[in-house]
Short mmCIF file of C-alpha atoms in Angstrom, two decimals:
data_model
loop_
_atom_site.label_atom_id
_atom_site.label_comp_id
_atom_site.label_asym_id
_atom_site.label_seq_id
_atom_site.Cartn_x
_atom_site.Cartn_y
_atom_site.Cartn_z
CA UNK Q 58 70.95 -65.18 64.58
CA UNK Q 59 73.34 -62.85 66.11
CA UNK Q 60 77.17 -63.53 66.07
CA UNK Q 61 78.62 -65.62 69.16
CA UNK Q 62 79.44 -63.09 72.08
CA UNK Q 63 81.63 -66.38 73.83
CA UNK Q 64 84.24 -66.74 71.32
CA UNK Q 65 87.45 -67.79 73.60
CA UNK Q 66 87.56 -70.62 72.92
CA UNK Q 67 85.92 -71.03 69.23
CA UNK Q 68 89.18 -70.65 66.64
CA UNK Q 69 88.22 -66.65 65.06
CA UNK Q 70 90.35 -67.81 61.51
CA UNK Q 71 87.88 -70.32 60.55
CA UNK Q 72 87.14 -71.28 56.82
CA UNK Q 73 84.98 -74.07 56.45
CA UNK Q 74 82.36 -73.49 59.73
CA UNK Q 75 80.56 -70.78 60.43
CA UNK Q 76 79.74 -70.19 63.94
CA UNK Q 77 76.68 -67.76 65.33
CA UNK Q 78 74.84 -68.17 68.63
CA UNK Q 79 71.38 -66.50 69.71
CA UNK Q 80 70.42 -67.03 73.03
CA UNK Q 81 71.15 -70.83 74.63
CA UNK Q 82 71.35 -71.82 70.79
CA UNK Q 83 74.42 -72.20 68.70
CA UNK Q 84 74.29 -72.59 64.63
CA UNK Q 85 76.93 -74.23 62.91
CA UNK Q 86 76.89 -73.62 59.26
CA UNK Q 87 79.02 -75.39 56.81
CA UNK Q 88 80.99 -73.43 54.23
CA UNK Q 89 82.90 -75.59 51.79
CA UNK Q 90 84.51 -73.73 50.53
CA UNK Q 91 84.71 -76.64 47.90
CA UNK Q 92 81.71 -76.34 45.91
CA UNK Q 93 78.34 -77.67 47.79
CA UNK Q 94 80.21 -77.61 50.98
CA UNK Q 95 82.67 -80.39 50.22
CA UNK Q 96 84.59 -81.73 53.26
CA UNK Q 97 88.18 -80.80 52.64
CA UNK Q 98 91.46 -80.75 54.86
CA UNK Q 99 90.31 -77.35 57.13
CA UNK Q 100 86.32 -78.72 57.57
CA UNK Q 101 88.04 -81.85 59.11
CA UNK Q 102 90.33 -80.15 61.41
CA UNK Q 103 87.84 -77.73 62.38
CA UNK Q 104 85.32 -79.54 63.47
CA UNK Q 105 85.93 -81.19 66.44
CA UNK Q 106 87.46 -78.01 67.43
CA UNK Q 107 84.13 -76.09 67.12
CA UNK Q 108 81.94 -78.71 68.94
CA UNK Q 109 84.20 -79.40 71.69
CA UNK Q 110 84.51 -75.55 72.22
CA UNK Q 111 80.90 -75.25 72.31
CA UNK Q 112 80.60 -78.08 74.26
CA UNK Q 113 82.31 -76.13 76.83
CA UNK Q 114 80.46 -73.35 76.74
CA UNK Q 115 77.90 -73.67 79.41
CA UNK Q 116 75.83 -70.71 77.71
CA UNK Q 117 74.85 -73.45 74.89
CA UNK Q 118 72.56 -75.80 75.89
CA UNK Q 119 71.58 -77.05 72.05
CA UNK Q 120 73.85 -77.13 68.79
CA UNK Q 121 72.29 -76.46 65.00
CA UNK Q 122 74.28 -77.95 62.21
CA UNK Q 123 73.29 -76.97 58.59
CA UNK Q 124 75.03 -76.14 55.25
CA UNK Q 125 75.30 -72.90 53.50
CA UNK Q 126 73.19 -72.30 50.00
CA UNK Q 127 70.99 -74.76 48.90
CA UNK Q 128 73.05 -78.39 49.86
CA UNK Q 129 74.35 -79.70 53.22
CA UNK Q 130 77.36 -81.21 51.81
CA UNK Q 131 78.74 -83.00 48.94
CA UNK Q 132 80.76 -85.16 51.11
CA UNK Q 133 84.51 -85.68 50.92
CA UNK Q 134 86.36 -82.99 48.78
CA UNK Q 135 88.08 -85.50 46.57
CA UNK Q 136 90.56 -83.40 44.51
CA UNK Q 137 91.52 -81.72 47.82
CA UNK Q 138 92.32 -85.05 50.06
CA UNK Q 139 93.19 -87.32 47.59
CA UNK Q 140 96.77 -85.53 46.85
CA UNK Q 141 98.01 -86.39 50.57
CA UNK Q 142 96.39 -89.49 50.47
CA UNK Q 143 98.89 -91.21 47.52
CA UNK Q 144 101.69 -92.21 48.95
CA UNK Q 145 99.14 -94.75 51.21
CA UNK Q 146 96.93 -95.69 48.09
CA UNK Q 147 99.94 -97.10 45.82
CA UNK Q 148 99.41 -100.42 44.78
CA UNK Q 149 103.23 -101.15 46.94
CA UNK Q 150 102.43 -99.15 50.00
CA UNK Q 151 103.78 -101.29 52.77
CA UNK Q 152 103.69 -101.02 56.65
CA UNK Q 153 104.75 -98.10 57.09
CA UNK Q 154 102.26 -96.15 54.64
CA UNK Q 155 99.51 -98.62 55.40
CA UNK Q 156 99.89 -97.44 59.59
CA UNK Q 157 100.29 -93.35 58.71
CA UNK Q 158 96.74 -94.14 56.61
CA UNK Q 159 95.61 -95.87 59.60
CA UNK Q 160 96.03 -92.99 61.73
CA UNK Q 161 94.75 -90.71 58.73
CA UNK Q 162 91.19 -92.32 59.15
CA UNK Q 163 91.23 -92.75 63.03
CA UNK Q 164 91.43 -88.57 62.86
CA UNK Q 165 88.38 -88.12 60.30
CA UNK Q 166 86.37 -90.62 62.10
CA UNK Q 167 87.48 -88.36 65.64
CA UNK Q 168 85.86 -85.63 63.53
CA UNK Q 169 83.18 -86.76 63.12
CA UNK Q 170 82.48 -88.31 66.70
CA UNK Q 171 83.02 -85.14 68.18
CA UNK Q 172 79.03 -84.53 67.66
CA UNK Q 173 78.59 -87.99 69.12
CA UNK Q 174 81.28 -87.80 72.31
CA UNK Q 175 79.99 -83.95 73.53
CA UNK Q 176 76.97 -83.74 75.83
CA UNK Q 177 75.41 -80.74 74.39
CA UNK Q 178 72.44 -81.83 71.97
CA UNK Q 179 73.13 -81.55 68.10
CA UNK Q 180 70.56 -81.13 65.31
CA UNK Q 181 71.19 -81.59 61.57
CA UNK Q 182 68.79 -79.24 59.74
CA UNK Q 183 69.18 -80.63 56.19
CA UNK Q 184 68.77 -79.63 52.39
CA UNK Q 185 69.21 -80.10 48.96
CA UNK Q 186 72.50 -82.89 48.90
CA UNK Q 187 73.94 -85.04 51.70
CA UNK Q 188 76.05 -87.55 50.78
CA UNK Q 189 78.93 -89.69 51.66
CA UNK Q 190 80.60 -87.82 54.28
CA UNK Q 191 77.37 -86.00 55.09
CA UNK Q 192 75.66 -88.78 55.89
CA UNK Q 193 78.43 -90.12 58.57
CA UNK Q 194 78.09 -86.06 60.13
CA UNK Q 195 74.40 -86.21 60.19
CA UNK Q 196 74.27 -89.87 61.36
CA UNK Q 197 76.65 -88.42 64.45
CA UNK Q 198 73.86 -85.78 65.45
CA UNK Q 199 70.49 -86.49 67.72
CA UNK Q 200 68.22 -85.47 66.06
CA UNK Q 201 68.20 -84.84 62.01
CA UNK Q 202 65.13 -82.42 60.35
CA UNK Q 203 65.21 -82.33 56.49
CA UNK Q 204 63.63 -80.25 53.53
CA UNK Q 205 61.90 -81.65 51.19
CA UNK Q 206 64.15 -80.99 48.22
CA UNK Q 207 66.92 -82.92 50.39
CA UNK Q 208 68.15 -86.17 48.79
CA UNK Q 209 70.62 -88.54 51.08
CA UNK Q 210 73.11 -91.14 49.55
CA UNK Q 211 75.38 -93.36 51.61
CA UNK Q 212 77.75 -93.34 48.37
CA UNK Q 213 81.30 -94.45 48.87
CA UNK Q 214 80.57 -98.14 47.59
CA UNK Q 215 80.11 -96.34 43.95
CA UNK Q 216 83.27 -94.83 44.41
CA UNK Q 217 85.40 -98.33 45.71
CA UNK Q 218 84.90 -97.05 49.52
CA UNK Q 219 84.38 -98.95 52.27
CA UNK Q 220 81.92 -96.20 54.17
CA UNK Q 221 84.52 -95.80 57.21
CA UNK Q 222 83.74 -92.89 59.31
CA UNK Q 223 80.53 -93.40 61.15
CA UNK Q 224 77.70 -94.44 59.00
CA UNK Q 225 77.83 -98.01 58.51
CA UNK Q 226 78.36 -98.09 63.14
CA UNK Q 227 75.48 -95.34 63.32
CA UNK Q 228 72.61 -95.60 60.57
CA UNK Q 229 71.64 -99.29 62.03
CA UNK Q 230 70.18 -97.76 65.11
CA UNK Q 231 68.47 -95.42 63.78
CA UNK Q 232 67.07 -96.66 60.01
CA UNK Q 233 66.90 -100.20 60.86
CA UNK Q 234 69.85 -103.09 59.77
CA UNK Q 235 67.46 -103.80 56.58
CA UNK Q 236 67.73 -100.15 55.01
CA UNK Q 237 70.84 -99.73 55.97
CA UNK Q 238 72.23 -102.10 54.14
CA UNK Q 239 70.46 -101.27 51.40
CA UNK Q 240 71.41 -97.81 50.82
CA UNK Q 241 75.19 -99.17 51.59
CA UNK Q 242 75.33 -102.02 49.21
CA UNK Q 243 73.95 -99.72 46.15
CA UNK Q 244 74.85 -96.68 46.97
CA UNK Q 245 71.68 -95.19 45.34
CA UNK Q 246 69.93 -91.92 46.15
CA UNK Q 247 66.85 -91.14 48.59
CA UNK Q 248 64.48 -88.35 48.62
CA UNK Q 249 63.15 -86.35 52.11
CA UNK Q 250 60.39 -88.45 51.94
CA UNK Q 251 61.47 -91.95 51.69
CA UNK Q 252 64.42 -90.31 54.31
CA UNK Q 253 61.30 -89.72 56.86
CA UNK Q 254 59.56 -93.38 56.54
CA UNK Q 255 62.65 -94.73 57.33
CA UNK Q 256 63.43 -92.36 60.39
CA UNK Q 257 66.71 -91.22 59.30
CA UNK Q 258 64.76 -87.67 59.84
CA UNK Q 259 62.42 -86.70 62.29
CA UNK Q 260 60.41 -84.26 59.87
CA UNK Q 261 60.43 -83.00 55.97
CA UNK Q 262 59.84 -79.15 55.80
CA UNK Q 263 58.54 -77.42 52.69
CA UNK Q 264 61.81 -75.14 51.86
CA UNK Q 265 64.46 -74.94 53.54
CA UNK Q 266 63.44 -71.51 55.58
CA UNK Q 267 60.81 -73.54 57.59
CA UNK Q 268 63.59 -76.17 58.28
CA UNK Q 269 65.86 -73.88 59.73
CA UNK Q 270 63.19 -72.37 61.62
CA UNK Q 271 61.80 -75.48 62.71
CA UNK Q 272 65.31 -76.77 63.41
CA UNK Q 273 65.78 -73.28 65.90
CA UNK Q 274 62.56 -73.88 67.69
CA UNK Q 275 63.33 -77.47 68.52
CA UNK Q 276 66.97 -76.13 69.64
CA UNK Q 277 65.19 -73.19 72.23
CA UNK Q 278 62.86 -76.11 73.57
CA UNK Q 279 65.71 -78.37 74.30
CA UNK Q 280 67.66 -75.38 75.97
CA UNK Q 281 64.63 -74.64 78.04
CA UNK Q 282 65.44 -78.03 79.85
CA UNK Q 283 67.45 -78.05 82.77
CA UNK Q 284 70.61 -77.87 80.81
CA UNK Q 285 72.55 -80.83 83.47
CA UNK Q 286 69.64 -83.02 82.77
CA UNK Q 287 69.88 -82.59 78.80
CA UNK Q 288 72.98 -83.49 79.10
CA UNK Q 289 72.96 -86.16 81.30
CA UNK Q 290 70.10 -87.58 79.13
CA UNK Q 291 71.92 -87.43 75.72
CA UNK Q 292 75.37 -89.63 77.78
CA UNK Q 293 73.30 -91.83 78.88
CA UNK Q 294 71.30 -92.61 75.64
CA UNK Q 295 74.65 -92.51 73.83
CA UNK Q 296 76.23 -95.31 76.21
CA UNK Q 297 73.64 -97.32 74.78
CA UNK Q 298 75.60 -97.94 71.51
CA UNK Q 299 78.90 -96.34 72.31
CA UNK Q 300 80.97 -99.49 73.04
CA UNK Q 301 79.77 -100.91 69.54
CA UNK Q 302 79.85 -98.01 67.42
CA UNK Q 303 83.56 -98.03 68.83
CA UNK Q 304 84.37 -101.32 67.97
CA UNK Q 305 82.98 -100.91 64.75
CA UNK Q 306 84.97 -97.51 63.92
CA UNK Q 307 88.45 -99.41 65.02
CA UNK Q 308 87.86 -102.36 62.66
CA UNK Q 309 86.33 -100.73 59.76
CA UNK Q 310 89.80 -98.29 59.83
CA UNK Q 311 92.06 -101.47 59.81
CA UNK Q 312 89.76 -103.05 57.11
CA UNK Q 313 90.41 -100.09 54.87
CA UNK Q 314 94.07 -99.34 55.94
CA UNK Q 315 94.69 -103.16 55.09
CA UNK Q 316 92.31 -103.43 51.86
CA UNK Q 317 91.48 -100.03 50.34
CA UNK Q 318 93.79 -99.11 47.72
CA UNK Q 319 93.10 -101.32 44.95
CA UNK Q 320 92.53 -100.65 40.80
CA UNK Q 321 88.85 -99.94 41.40
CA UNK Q 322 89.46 -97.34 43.73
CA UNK Q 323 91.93 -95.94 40.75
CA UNK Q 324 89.44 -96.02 38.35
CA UNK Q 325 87.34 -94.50 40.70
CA UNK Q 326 89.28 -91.43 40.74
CA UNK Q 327 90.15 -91.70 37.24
CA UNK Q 328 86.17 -91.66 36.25
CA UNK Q 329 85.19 -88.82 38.98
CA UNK Q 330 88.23 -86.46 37.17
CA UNK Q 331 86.74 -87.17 33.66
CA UNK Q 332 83.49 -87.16 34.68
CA UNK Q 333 82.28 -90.84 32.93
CA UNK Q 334 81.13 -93.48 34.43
CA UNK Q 335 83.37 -96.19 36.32
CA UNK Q 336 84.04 -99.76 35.24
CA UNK Q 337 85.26 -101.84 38.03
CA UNK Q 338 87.08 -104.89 37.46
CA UNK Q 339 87.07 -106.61 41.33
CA UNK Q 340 90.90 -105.94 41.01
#
């Protein structure tokens, strides 16, 4: 793809996206730079600025999100969030910490509904790891295509996480409430193929060069729609669930600003950092 010849309004200094734009197509490409695109501090304030500037754009009609090398995303950058996050995670963190937290979440999950709020269509093209975090971005898109070396994992309950920025509102409508729940309550690890059987993707691809190309094509057909009538389509499907995926965002970030910090989350942290495995206590 060639590089984006509209760039006003798409930030020039960024570190964690990649943007590129051939034709009515844009391709977003994650870049960590955390290893296997981890979702740090600058991915989170970057991208609603990317998708709201190509939302603007009226030369893009259709949005490709993938990751660079071989995984989508690790999810949440851990060692590079969870410095800020401490003085809301003590054990005494009262009102005041508890409320700046609040707000702290409120912004990631505004991230991540930036894919969601725009009217310009967004497809995930998926491979190797998604998890956690990846999951909530992916779950935000239209449509979602997949490899079939891509593995999915709706994680944070193995790390003491209430999932809280789009997956447990999203994945219902689109997997089913059954599976949902089941990849939420154990936190286990699915392959492209059980991913497709389930619909949380459209498609499995055999490496992840067909994806991307298959993942293009789809993006020129959509853009080969009367681009008012795309968009007017993807509003009006989204209004569908919009009032309860917002409900859902606002109490799930009081649940965790209220309930989140807590030993197991601790240990958590403390198992991740010396790579063992966790032993949770329910404290």
């Amino acid at each position: 793809m060639t590089r984006m010849t509209h760039t006003a309004d798409v930030p020039d200094n960024l570190v964690a996206l990649k943007v590129q734009r051939s034709g009515h197509v844009a391709e977003v490409t994650l870049l960590g730079p955390a290893k296997g695109n981890a979702m740090g501090p600058d991915f989170w304030r970057e991208l609603p600025l990317v998708f709201h500037a190509l939302d603007a754009d009226p030369e893009v009609r259709a949005i490709v999100l993938t990751g660079s090398g071989k995984h989508f995303s690790y999810g949440l950058d851990l060692p590079a969030m969870l410095p800020s996050w401490s003085e809301y995670l003590g054990g005494d963190a009262l009102a005041g910490p508890r409320t700046a937290f609040l707000k702290e979440i409120r912004s990631l999950q505004d991230s991540v509904s930036s894919l969601a709020e725009i009217t310009t269509p967004v497809i995930a093209a998926v491979s190797g790891w998604c998890i956690g975090g990846g999951i909530d971005v992916i779950s935000a898109a239209d449509i979602r295509l997949a490899s079939s070396d891509a593995k999915f994992s709706v994680r944070e309950v193995r790390v003491a996480i209430v999932a809280d920025l789009g997956s447990l509102q999203r994945l219902g409508a689109i997997v089913g409430e059954g599976h949902l729940r089941e990849l939420a309550l154990t936190g286990k690890d699915i392959d492209a193929q059980r991913a497709e059987r389930i619909g949380l993707v459209n498609d499995v691809y055999p490496d992840q060069e067909s994806l991307l190309t298959a993942a293009r094509e789809m993006a020129a057909e959509i853009a080969r729609n009367p681009p008012l009538v795309v968009r007017g389509v993807k509003d009006v499907l989204s209004e569908n669930h919009r009032a309860r995926v917002e409900a859902g965002l606002r109490y799930v970030s009081t649940w965790n600003a209220a309930f989140l910090p807590s030993k197991d989350l601790g240990e958590a942290v403390q198992a991740f950092m010396e790579r063992r495995g966790p032993e949770f206590s329910g404290e």
